[in-house]
Short mmCIF file of C-alpha atoms in Angstrom, two decimals:
data_model
loop_
_atom_site.label_atom_id
_atom_site.label_comp_id
_atom_site.label_asym_id
_atom_site.label_seq_id
_atom_site.Cartn_x
_atom_site.Cartn_y
_atom_site.Cartn_z
CA MET N 1 -16.48 4.18 -21.03
CA ILE N 2 -19.73 4.88 -19.12
CA GLU N 3 -20.91 1.32 -19.72
CA LYS N 4 -17.58 -0.05 -18.51
CA LEU N 5 -17.90 2.01 -15.33
CA ARG N 6 -21.22 0.27 -14.62
CA ASN N 7 -19.25 -2.95 -14.19
CA TYR N 8 -17.47 -1.42 -11.21
CA ILE N 9 -19.79 1.27 -9.81
CA ASN N 10 -23.24 -0.12 -8.98
CA HIS N 11 -25.95 -0.16 -6.32
CA ASP N 12 -24.19 -2.92 -4.38
CA GLU N 13 -20.88 -1.01 -4.39
CA PRO N 14 -21.62 2.66 -5.10
CA PHE N 15 -17.98 3.54 -4.39
CA GLY N 16 -16.62 0.81 -6.60
CA PRO N 17 -13.83 -1.69 -6.01
CA ILE N 18 -11.59 -1.34 -2.96
CA ASP N 19 -8.61 -2.90 -4.72
CA ALA N 20 -6.99 -1.88 -8.01
CA VAL N 21 -6.44 -5.54 -8.94
CA ASP N 22 -10.23 -5.86 -9.25
CA ILE N 23 -10.14 -3.61 -12.32
CA ASP N 24 -9.40 -5.42 -15.57
CA GLU N 25 -6.03 -4.30 -16.92
CA ASN N 26 -7.68 -3.62 -20.29
CA ASP N 27 -10.06 -1.09 -18.73
CA VAL N 28 -7.49 1.68 -18.64
CA GLU N 29 -10.14 4.42 -18.96
CA VAL N 30 -11.88 3.05 -15.87
CA MET N 31 -8.60 3.06 -13.92
CA GLU N 32 -8.05 6.68 -14.84
CA ALA N 33 -11.64 7.68 -14.03
CA LEU N 34 -11.47 6.12 -10.55
CA PHE N 35 -7.95 7.35 -9.78
CA GLU N 36 -7.92 10.67 -7.91
CA GLN N 37 -4.99 12.62 -9.34
CA HIS N 38 -5.27 15.91 -7.47
CA ASN N 39 -3.28 15.06 -4.39
CA ARG N 40 0.16 15.41 -2.91
CA LEU N 41 1.07 11.74 -3.42
CA TYR N 42 0.38 11.77 -7.14
CA ARG N 43 2.58 14.84 -7.53
CA GLU N 44 5.35 13.08 -5.62
CA LEU N 45 5.01 10.08 -7.93
CA HIS N 46 6.27 12.21 -10.80
CA LYS N 47 9.63 12.43 -9.05
CA ARG N 48 10.11 8.80 -10.18
CA PRO N 49 10.48 6.92 -6.90
CA SER N 50 11.93 3.44 -7.23
CA ILE N 51 10.17 2.15 -4.08
CA ILE N 52 6.53 2.79 -3.18
CA ILE N 53 5.94 2.11 0.53
CA GLY N 54 2.48 1.75 2.01
CA ARG N 55 0.30 -0.29 4.30
CA LYS N 56 -2.11 -2.85 2.90
CA GLY N 57 -4.91 -0.74 1.44
CA ALA N 58 -2.83 2.41 0.94
CA GLY N 59 -3.09 2.21 -2.85
CA LYS N 60 0.32 0.81 -3.83
CA THR N 61 -1.09 -1.24 -6.71
CA ALA N 62 -3.18 1.70 -7.94
CA TYR N 63 -0.10 3.92 -7.99
CA LEU N 64 1.82 1.18 -9.76
CA LYS N 65 -0.87 0.84 -12.43
CA SER N 66 -1.15 4.60 -12.96
CA VAL N 67 1.61 4.16 -15.56
CA PHE N 68 -1.07 2.71 -17.84
CA PHE N 69 -2.70 6.12 -18.26
CA ASP N 70 -0.28 8.85 -17.15
CA LYS N 71 1.73 8.60 -20.41
CA ARG N 72 5.09 9.04 -18.69
CA TYR N 73 6.37 5.69 -19.95
CA THR N 74 6.22 4.26 -23.46
CA PHE N 75 6.87 0.66 -22.45
CA TYR N 76 6.45 -1.43 -19.33
CA THR N 77 6.72 -4.97 -18.05
CA GLU N 78 4.97 -6.17 -14.91
CA ILE N 79 6.15 -8.77 -12.40
CA ASN N 80 3.09 -9.50 -10.30
CA THR N 81 3.00 -13.28 -9.91
CA PRO N 82 3.98 -14.21 -6.34
CA LYS N 83 4.96 -17.81 -7.18
CA VAL N 84 7.35 -16.73 -9.90
CA PHE N 85 8.85 -13.94 -7.80
CA THR N 86 9.31 -16.31 -4.87
CA GLN N 87 11.03 -18.86 -7.12
CA VAL N 88 13.44 -16.20 -8.41
CA LEU N 89 14.17 -15.05 -4.84
CA ASN N 90 14.93 -18.59 -3.74
CA SER N 91 17.11 -19.26 -6.77
CA ILE N 92 19.15 -16.08 -6.29
CA GLN N 93 19.55 -16.87 -2.58
CA LEU N 94 20.77 -20.37 -3.40
CA ALA N 95 23.13 -19.24 -6.13
CA THR N 96 24.68 -16.43 -4.05
CA LYS N 97 24.84 -18.02 -0.60
CA ASP N 98 28.61 -17.42 -0.40
CA ALA N 99 28.59 -13.94 -1.96
CA LEU N 100 30.74 -11.38 -0.19
CA PHE N 101 29.10 -8.12 -1.29
CA PRO N 102 25.47 -7.07 -1.94
CA GLU N 103 26.68 -5.23 -5.07
CA THR N 104 27.44 -8.58 -6.73
CA VAL N 105 23.90 -9.83 -5.97
CA ALA N 106 22.53 -6.52 -7.30
CA ASP N 107 24.33 -7.24 -10.58
CA ILE N 108 22.43 -10.51 -10.89
CA TRP N 109 19.14 -8.67 -10.31
CA LYS N 110 20.16 -6.13 -12.93
CA THR N 111 20.76 -8.92 -15.44
CA ILE N 112 17.42 -10.59 -14.67
CA LEU N 113 15.36 -7.41 -14.90
CA TRP N 114 17.09 -6.19 -18.04
CA ILE N 115 16.41 -9.54 -19.71
CA SER N 116 12.71 -8.82 -19.17
CA VAL N 117 13.26 -5.38 -20.77
CA PHE N 118 14.99 -6.93 -23.78
CA ALA N 119 12.16 -9.42 -24.28
CA GLU N 120 9.50 -6.70 -24.25
CA ILE N 121 11.25 -4.09 -26.35
CA ARG N 122 12.94 -6.18 -29.06
CA ARG N 123 9.93 -6.06 -31.40
CA HIS N 124 10.34 -2.28 -31.62
CA LEU N 125 14.03 -2.25 -32.50
CA GLN N 126 15.60 -1.75 -35.91
CA ASN N 127 16.81 -4.85 -37.76
CA ASP N 128 20.47 -4.82 -36.67
CA GLU N 129 19.55 -3.92 -33.07
CA LYS N 130 16.85 -6.58 -33.01
CA ALA N 131 19.32 -9.18 -34.29
CA THR N 132 21.74 -8.37 -31.43
CA VAL N 133 19.05 -8.66 -28.77
CA ASN N 134 17.45 -11.76 -30.28
CA ALA N 135 20.83 -13.50 -30.50
CA TYR N 136 21.39 -12.92 -26.80
CA LEU N 137 17.90 -13.99 -25.70
CA SER N 138 18.06 -17.09 -27.86
CA LYS N 139 21.41 -18.06 -26.35
CA ILE N 140 20.00 -17.98 -22.78
CA GLY N 141 16.85 -19.88 -23.78
CA VAL N 142 14.24 -17.11 -24.04
CA ARG N 143 11.79 -17.82 -26.86
CA ASP N 144 9.80 -15.33 -28.91
CA GLU N 145 6.49 -16.41 -27.40
CA ASP N 146 7.64 -16.34 -23.76
CA ASN N 147 5.80 -13.95 -21.44
CA ILE N 148 7.40 -12.43 -18.34
CA ASP N 149 6.43 -15.39 -16.13
CA ALA N 150 7.99 -17.91 -18.51
CA ILE N 151 11.14 -15.81 -18.78
CA LEU N 152 11.55 -15.60 -15.02
CA TRP N 153 10.92 -19.33 -14.55
CA ASN N 154 13.64 -19.98 -17.13
CA ILE N 155 16.06 -17.66 -15.32
CA ALA N 156 15.27 -19.32 -11.98
CA ASP N 157 16.07 -22.69 -13.53
CA VAL N 158 19.41 -21.36 -14.80
CA LEU N 159 20.25 -20.01 -11.35
CA SER N 160 19.27 -23.24 -9.67
CA ASP N 161 21.80 -25.29 -11.63
CA LYS N 162 24.77 -26.49 -9.60
CA VAL N 163 27.53 -23.88 -9.49
CA PRO N 164 30.97 -23.79 -7.81
CA THR N 165 30.95 -23.12 -4.07
CA SER N 166 33.57 -20.36 -3.93
CA PRO N 167 32.32 -16.79 -4.40
CA LEU N 168 34.55 -16.17 -7.44
CA GLY N 169 33.46 -19.48 -8.94
CA ILE N 170 29.80 -18.60 -8.50
CA PHE N 171 30.00 -15.34 -10.35
CA SER N 172 32.25 -16.53 -13.15
CA ALA N 173 29.83 -19.45 -13.66
CA LEU N 174 26.80 -17.14 -13.66
CA ALA N 175 28.53 -14.72 -16.04
CA LYS N 176 29.10 -17.64 -18.38
CA LYS N 177 25.51 -18.90 -18.04
CA PHE N 178 24.12 -15.44 -18.81
CA ASP N 179 26.75 -14.65 -21.52
CA LYS N 180 28.12 -11.40 -20.09
CA ILE N 181 29.42 -10.12 -23.43
CA GLY N 182 26.12 -10.85 -25.15
CA PHE N 183 24.27 -9.12 -22.30
CA GLU N 184 26.40 -5.97 -22.58
CA ASN N 185 25.76 -5.80 -26.34
CA ALA N 186 22.00 -6.16 -25.87
CA TYR N 187 22.08 -3.62 -23.02
CA ARG N 188 23.97 -1.13 -25.20
CA VAL N 189 21.68 -1.27 -28.25
CA THR N 190 18.51 -1.17 -26.10
CA ASN N 191 19.71 1.93 -24.26
CA GLN N 192 20.74 3.55 -27.53
CA TYR N 193 17.28 2.96 -28.99
CA LEU N 194 15.46 4.41 -25.96
CA LYS N 195 17.63 7.53 -25.83
CA ARG N 196 17.56 8.07 -29.59
CA GLU N 197 13.77 7.77 -29.75
CA LYS N 198 13.27 9.68 -26.46
CA LYS N 199 11.26 6.79 -25.06
CA SER N 200 11.20 5.35 -21.56
CA PHE N 201 10.55 1.97 -19.95
CA VAL N 202 9.36 0.99 -16.47
CA ILE N 203 9.55 -2.33 -14.65
CA LEU N 204 6.63 -2.84 -12.24
CA MET N 205 7.06 -5.19 -9.26
CA ASP N 206 4.01 -5.84 -7.08
CA SER N 207 4.49 -9.34 -5.71
CA LEU N 208 6.03 -8.89 -2.27
CA GLU N 209 2.80 -8.24 -0.35
CA ARG N 210 1.44 -11.62 -1.42
CA ILE N 211 4.47 -13.88 -0.98
CA ASP N 212 4.51 -16.47 1.77
CA ILE N 213 8.16 -16.76 2.67
CA ALA N 214 10.43 -16.22 5.67
CA LEU N 215 12.46 -13.09 5.05
CA ASP N 216 15.55 -14.58 6.70
CA SER N 217 15.58 -17.39 4.14
CA VAL N 218 16.04 -14.95 1.25
CA HIS N 219 17.97 -12.21 3.07
CA ARG N 220 20.86 -12.13 0.59
CA ALA N 221 18.58 -11.95 -2.46
CA LEU N 222 16.50 -9.12 -0.98
CA GLU N 223 19.60 -7.20 0.13
CA GLY N 224 20.88 -7.23 -3.45
CA LEU N 225 17.48 -6.20 -4.82
CA LEU N 226 17.38 -3.19 -2.46
CA LYS N 227 20.88 -2.25 -3.57
CA LEU N 228 19.73 -2.24 -7.20
CA LEU N 229 16.56 -0.27 -6.41
CA GLY N 230 18.61 2.45 -4.74
CA SER N 231 20.78 2.80 -7.86
CA MET N 232 17.93 3.11 -10.39
CA ASN N 233 15.61 5.92 -11.53
CA LYS N 234 18.41 8.45 -11.90
CA PRO N 235 17.60 11.54 -14.02
CA GLU N 236 19.50 10.21 -17.03
CA ASP N 237 18.01 6.69 -16.93
CA SER N 238 15.70 5.46 -19.67
CA VAL N 239 14.62 2.41 -17.69
CA ASP N 240 12.96 2.92 -14.30
CA ILE N 241 11.59 0.54 -11.72
CA ARG N 242 8.63 0.78 -9.35
CA PHE N 243 8.79 -1.71 -6.52
CA CYS N 244 5.96 -1.97 -3.98
CA LEU N 245 7.08 -2.53 -0.40
CA PRO N 246 4.43 -3.09 2.28
CA SER N 247 4.91 -0.75 5.24
CA GLU N 248 4.29 -3.79 7.43
CA LEU N 249 7.68 -5.11 6.23
CA TYR N 250 9.48 -1.77 5.97
CA HIS N 251 11.21 -1.88 9.37
CA SER N 252 12.45 -5.42 8.69
CA PHE N 253 13.85 -4.31 5.34
CA SER N 254 15.43 -1.06 6.54
CA HIS N 255 16.77 -2.39 9.86
CA HIS N 256 17.72 -5.97 9.06
CA ILE N 257 17.99 -6.53 5.30
CA SER N 258 19.31 -3.33 3.72
CA SER N 259 23.09 -2.91 3.86
CA ASN N 260 22.76 0.87 3.46
CA PRO N 261 19.21 2.22 4.09
CA ASN N 262 20.16 5.82 3.28
CA LYS N 263 21.15 4.82 -0.24
CA ASP N 264 18.70 2.00 -0.83
CA PHE N 265 15.63 4.08 0.16
CA ARG N 266 16.73 7.47 -1.14
CA ARG N 267 14.18 7.32 -3.99
CA SER N 268 11.12 6.13 -2.11
CA LEU N 269 7.57 7.38 -1.74
CA ILE N 270 5.55 6.68 1.42
CA LEU N 271 1.80 6.48 0.77
CA GLN N 272 0.23 8.23 3.74
CA TRP N 273 -3.14 9.94 3.34
CA ASN N 274 -4.94 12.71 5.15
CA ALA N 275 -8.67 13.14 5.73
CA SER N 276 -9.33 15.65 2.95
CA GLU N 277 -7.60 13.45 0.36
CA LEU N 278 -9.79 10.51 1.32
CA ILE N 279 -12.91 12.68 1.11
CA ARG N 280 -11.91 13.69 -2.42
CA ILE N 281 -11.51 10.04 -3.46
CA GLY N 282 -14.99 9.25 -2.14
CA ALA N 283 -16.57 12.35 -3.67
CA GLN N 284 -15.16 11.57 -7.10
CA ARG N 285 -16.71 8.10 -6.99
CA LEU N 286 -20.01 9.32 -5.55
CA LYS N 287 -20.31 11.88 -8.33
CA THR N 288 -19.73 9.07 -10.84
CA PHE N 289 -22.42 6.98 -9.12
CA PHE N 290 -24.91 9.82 -9.43
CA GLN N 291 -23.97 10.32 -13.07
CA LEU N 292 -24.60 6.63 -13.83
CA TYR N 293 -27.82 6.05 -11.90
CA TYR N 294 -29.32 9.29 -10.54
CA PRO N 295 -29.22 11.97 -13.26
CA GLU N 296 -31.40 14.37 -11.25
CA LYS N 297 -29.00 14.30 -8.31
CA PHE N 298 -26.06 14.54 -10.70
CA LYS N 299 -27.61 17.64 -12.24
CA ASP N 300 -27.52 19.35 -8.83
CA ILE N 301 -23.85 18.60 -8.16
CA ARG N 302 -22.30 18.36 -11.63
CA HIS N 303 -20.69 21.80 -11.20
CA LEU N 304 -18.92 20.72 -7.99
CA ARG N 305 -15.28 19.62 -8.27
CA PRO N 306 -14.35 16.61 -6.13
CA GLU N 307 -10.70 17.67 -6.20
CA GLU N 308 -11.56 20.69 -4.03
CA LYS N 309 -12.00 19.76 -0.35
CA LEU N 310 -14.98 22.01 0.37
CA GLU N 311 -16.74 21.08 -2.87
CA ALA N 312 -16.08 17.38 -2.22
CA ALA N 313 -17.75 17.79 1.18
CA LYS N 314 -20.73 19.48 -0.52
CA ILE N 315 -21.17 16.49 -2.82
CA PHE N 316 -21.49 14.26 0.23
CA SER N 317 -23.72 16.76 2.08
CA THR N 318 -26.51 15.95 -0.40
CA ILE N 319 -26.95 12.53 1.25
CA LEU N 320 -24.99 12.41 4.55
CA PRO N 321 -26.10 14.11 7.79
CA ARG N 322 -23.73 16.79 9.07
CA THR N 323 -23.51 15.21 12.55
CA ILE N 324 -24.22 11.80 14.01
CA SER N 325 -25.48 10.85 17.45
CA THR N 326 -23.07 8.27 18.85
CA GLN N 327 -23.26 5.57 21.51
CA TYR N 328 -21.56 8.05 23.87
CA GLY N 329 -24.63 10.28 23.72
CA ILE N 330 -22.86 13.14 21.95
CA ASN N 331 -23.18 14.59 18.49
CA GLU N 332 -20.04 14.01 16.45
CA ASP N 333 -19.07 15.42 13.10
CA THR N 334 -20.02 12.70 10.61
CA TRP N 335 -16.68 12.74 8.81
CA GLY N 336 -14.73 12.59 12.03
CA TYR N 337 -16.84 9.64 13.18
CA ILE N 338 -16.34 7.69 9.95
CA LEU N 339 -12.64 8.48 9.53
CA ARG N 340 -11.67 7.67 13.12
CA HIS N 341 -12.77 4.11 12.31
CA THR N 342 -10.07 3.85 9.63
CA GLN N 343 -6.28 3.97 9.64
CA LEU N 344 -6.53 6.74 7.02
CA LEU N 345 -6.29 4.28 4.14
CA PRO N 346 -8.36 4.48 0.94
CA ARG N 347 -9.36 0.82 1.20
CA HIS N 348 -10.73 1.24 4.73
CA PHE N 349 -12.61 4.38 3.75
CA LEU N 350 -14.20 2.84 0.64
CA MET N 351 -15.12 -0.31 2.58
CA LEU N 352 -16.95 1.79 5.17
CA LEU N 353 -18.74 3.92 2.59
CA ASN N 354 -19.90 0.88 0.62
CA ALA N 355 -21.12 -0.72 3.87
CA ILE N 356 -22.98 2.44 4.96
CA PHE N 357 -24.76 2.68 1.61
CA SER N 358 -25.49 -1.06 1.65
CA SER N 359 -27.07 -0.73 5.11
CA ASN N 360 -29.14 2.17 3.83
CA LYS N 361 -30.32 0.14 0.84
CA GLN N 362 -31.23 -2.80 3.05
CA HIS N 363 -33.19 -0.90 5.71
CA ARG N 364 -34.78 2.07 3.91
CA LYS N 365 -37.66 2.21 1.48
CA GLN N 366 -35.97 5.14 -0.22
CA PHE N 367 -32.34 4.56 -1.21
CA LEU N 368 -29.93 7.38 -0.29
CA ASP N 369 -31.99 8.43 2.73
CA ILE N 370 -28.94 7.91 4.94
CA ARG N 371 -29.41 8.25 8.68
CA ASP N 372 -27.34 7.86 11.84
CA ASP N 373 -28.09 4.17 12.32
CA ASP N 374 -27.07 3.39 8.71
CA ILE N 375 -23.65 4.89 9.47
CA ARG N 376 -23.29 3.12 12.81
CA HIS N 377 -24.47 -0.21 11.40
CA GLY N 378 -22.21 0.07 8.33
CA ILE N 379 -19.19 0.72 10.55
CA ARG N 380 -20.04 -2.07 13.01
CA ARG N 381 -20.33 -4.67 10.24
CA THR N 382 -17.09 -3.57 8.56
CA GLU N 383 -14.62 -2.79 11.36
CA GLU N 384 -13.96 -6.46 12.08
CA ARG N 385 -13.06 -7.05 8.41
CA ILE N 386 -10.68 -4.10 8.58
CA VAL N 387 -8.99 -5.33 11.77
CA THR N 388 -8.69 -8.85 10.37
CA GLU N 389 -7.00 -7.41 7.29
CA ILE N 390 -4.54 -5.53 9.50
CA PHE N 391 -3.62 -8.76 11.29
CA THR N 392 -3.22 -10.54 7.94
CA ALA N 393 -0.89 -7.82 6.66
CA PHE N 394 1.36 -8.22 9.73
CA LYS N 395 1.18 -12.03 9.83
CA LEU N 396 4.72 -12.47 8.56
CA ILE N 397 6.12 -10.21 11.31
CA TYR N 398 3.66 -10.81 14.16
CA PRO N 399 1.95 -14.17 13.66
CA TYR N 400 0.21 -14.06 17.07
CA ALA N 401 -1.05 -10.47 16.93
CA GLU N 402 -4.73 -11.40 16.69
CA GLU N 403 -4.66 -13.80 19.65
CA THR N 404 -2.69 -11.28 21.71
CA CYS N 405 -5.07 -8.39 20.97
CA ARG N 406 -8.09 -10.57 21.71
CA ALA N 407 -6.63 -11.33 25.14
CA CYS N 408 -5.32 -7.85 26.00
CA ILE N 409 -7.37 -5.06 24.40
CA PRO N 410 -10.55 -5.81 26.43
CA GLU N 411 -8.50 -5.19 29.58
CA LEU N 412 -7.44 -1.69 28.53
CA ALA N 413 -9.42 1.53 28.91
CA HIS N 414 -9.53 3.98 26.01
CA HIS N 415 -6.82 5.98 27.80
CA PHE N 416 -4.21 4.22 29.96
CA ASN N 417 -0.65 4.50 31.24
CA LEU N 418 2.47 2.34 30.91
CA SER N 419 1.84 0.53 34.21
CA ASP N 420 -1.62 -0.48 32.97
CA LEU N 421 -0.09 -1.89 29.79
CA GLN N 422 2.59 -3.80 31.72
CA ARG N 423 -0.01 -5.30 34.04
CA VAL N 424 -2.13 -6.45 31.08
CA TYR N 425 0.91 -7.95 29.34
CA TYR N 426 2.06 -10.03 32.29
CA ARG N 427 -1.45 -11.12 33.25
CA TYR N 428 -3.04 -11.67 29.82
CA GLY N 429 -0.59 -11.13 26.97
CA LYS N 430 2.61 -13.00 27.69
CA LYS N 431 1.25 -16.45 26.85
CA PRO N 432 -0.48 -15.71 23.51
CA PHE N 433 2.21 -13.29 22.30
CA GLN N 434 4.92 -16.00 22.01
CA TYR N 435 7.28 -13.48 20.44
CA GLY N 436 9.38 -11.70 23.03
CA ASP N 437 9.37 -9.48 26.09
CA PHE N 438 7.19 -6.54 27.11
CA SER N 439 9.05 -4.00 24.95
CA GLU N 440 8.41 -6.15 21.86
CA PHE N 441 4.77 -6.56 22.89
CA LYS N 442 4.38 -2.77 23.10
CA ARG N 443 6.22 -2.36 19.79
CA MET N 444 3.79 -4.75 18.11
CA LEU N 445 0.73 -2.86 19.40
CA LEU N 446 2.18 0.46 18.24
CA GLU N 447 3.26 -0.91 14.86
CA ILE N 448 -0.07 -2.47 13.92
CA GLY N 449 -1.87 0.69 15.09
CA ALA N 450 -3.80 -0.94 17.94
CA ILE N 451 -2.52 1.70 20.37
CA GLY N 452 -1.10 5.19 19.94
CA ARG N 453 0.54 7.90 22.00
CA PHE N 454 -1.91 10.21 23.81
CA VAL N 455 -1.35 13.89 22.95
CA GLY N 456 -4.36 15.73 24.35
CA GLU N 457 -8.05 15.82 25.14
CA THR N 458 -11.12 18.03 24.95
CA ASP N 459 -14.38 17.86 26.83
CA PHE N 460 -15.58 15.33 24.27
CA TYR N 461 -12.66 13.15 23.12
CA TYR N 462 -9.02 12.04 23.48
CA THR N 463 -6.49 12.65 20.70
CA ALA N 464 -3.65 10.23 19.96
CA ILE N 465 -0.88 9.85 17.42
CA PHE N 466 -0.68 6.46 15.72
CA GLU N 467 2.31 4.99 13.95
CA TYR N 468 0.63 4.90 10.53
CA THR N 469 0.84 8.70 10.48
CA VAL N 470 4.60 8.92 10.98
CA PRO N 471 7.39 8.01 8.51
CA HIS N 472 9.30 6.07 11.16
CA GLU N 473 8.71 4.09 14.32
CA LEU N 474 6.56 5.95 16.83
CA VAL N 475 8.90 6.63 19.76
CA THR N 476 7.44 6.72 23.29
CA SER N 477 8.88 7.43 26.73
CA VAL N 478 8.18 6.01 30.18
CA ASP N 479 6.11 9.12 30.97
CA ASP N 480 3.81 8.77 27.95
CA THR N 481 0.23 7.57 28.17
CA TYR N 482 -1.66 5.73 25.44
CA CYS N 483 -4.98 5.28 23.70
CA VAL N 484 -6.63 2.30 22.01
CA HIS N 485 -7.55 2.84 18.37
CA PRO N 486 -11.35 2.99 17.81
CA LEU N 487 -11.20 0.05 15.39
CA PHE N 488 -9.67 -2.20 18.03
CA SER N 489 -11.77 -0.94 20.93
CA GLY N 490 -14.84 -1.44 18.74
CA ILE N 491 -13.98 -5.10 18.15
CA TYR N 492 -12.60 -5.96 21.58
CA SER N 493 -14.57 -3.56 23.78
CA ASN N 494 -15.20 -4.36 27.41
CA SER N 495 -18.22 -2.59 28.88
CA ASN N 496 -16.46 -2.29 32.23
CA LYS N 497 -13.50 -0.52 30.59
CA LYS N 498 -15.49 1.85 28.40
CA SER N 499 -14.67 5.51 28.58
CA PRO N 500 -17.26 8.25 28.13
CA LYS N 501 -14.83 9.79 25.62
CA PRO N 502 -14.01 8.36 22.18
CA VAL N 503 -10.48 8.41 20.76
CA TYR N 504 -9.69 10.56 17.76
CA PRO N 505 -6.56 9.50 15.86
CA TYR N 506 -4.74 12.63 14.78
CA GLY N 507 -5.49 13.34 11.12
CA ALA N 508 -9.04 11.95 11.20
CA LYS N 509 -10.68 15.39 11.28
CA LEU N 510 -11.00 17.53 8.18
CA ASP N 511 -9.60 20.57 9.96
CA ASP N 512 -6.55 18.73 11.34
CA GLU N 513 -3.22 20.04 10.18
CA ASP N 514 -1.58 17.78 7.58
CA TYR N 515 0.34 15.39 9.83
CA ARG N 516 2.87 14.75 7.04
CA ASP N 517 4.23 18.25 7.63
CA ARG N 518 4.95 17.50 11.27
CA TYR N 519 7.62 15.50 13.03
CA TRP N 520 6.18 13.73 16.03
#
């Protein structure tokens, strides 16, 4: 396993890959070694959520793939090909365009997903059970050698065939195409086997973040899928589902697509991280890096446990300065300085750490002699990548966010009021925004985390709440004032608008109260 880890943890990327998809699915031991399991989110995962909600970089795929090593499930099937998923969405939308109720569309999703269960589990069934399942799969055109992609393409083709236009005609035709009696028999024997053998199955769906499709064009199909998701993962179920939903699309799904958000999202997990959890992720990987390449340093810290916040900080204290002198001429806590340049996402944090260490390697004769300018340089060269990734994640919802921020953020001070924001919108933002009025402009800036609500200040900095730290839309009033997030002010700074005080997003300091316990 140590040699496999060298493929992912090296001198170019001491903190390893920033995306779980970069780890080969056969390297299960590596996934487990790099997955920090001593946190609140991992404990919540064992409550079997059907929907995992998180921003791009929050770790949705990693939490999806944790089933490979956490031993909760005996069997799984994974739908992670965007083209196939998009084709199925389009086919369901076409076939159900005149459907009256989302429950009927949910039944189609149930049939499709259970067919993928049948295909995976049939080789484990007893002879008579296997014969029942094989007879059904053969009748609908699923071959022994078909993988999940081939199965879904076949189902999409079946759905795309011409069907009657009346709602009743549609569903009687689809029931005939999918042999409802044969399906019920296969469903019965599969469930019997799982319960008898005390085994469990999970369907993994991680395609939505990468699809390129207008949500309105598949509204009916997605509404039915949400209905099914809300009905699954009950205590008595042997087959669960884990569906990854990008936070960037969450409001569209809950406000405009779901027919009953309270039911559809009742078994969901929101991936939101705090500073100490991110430190523990980094410390675990740094300890592994020392173990692989610096045995003398590893010897000094091998007794320290990355899962403990204070001990994780001690692991980093062997190479990072305690404070950093900033461009504002003040000494900041190093962790606060690094973390305020993230949106408290593991991907952002690992990107910054890899960049800081890369800068150190490039400019120092002695590697791991990390100084202030390594940290500043690493952040400067990475923050634009992070901001670009944020824009990409919101492209489906706010296609002109980047152009709008480029025009408007330079005209805002670190701390500003509503009148300032209105003036900037009408003078600089209205033309590039191309989306709506001022309220929608402000909503976009809040939603992408470019601005947050000001909540206080000290002699040295402003504090603001940003939407990525709340489980809902960040509500503001006409009396509120605002702050620009350090990532966005760093990219679009205007020397004439600079404030002598930096902005600290709440949650970016190690001693901040866990924002997930508060209601803003």
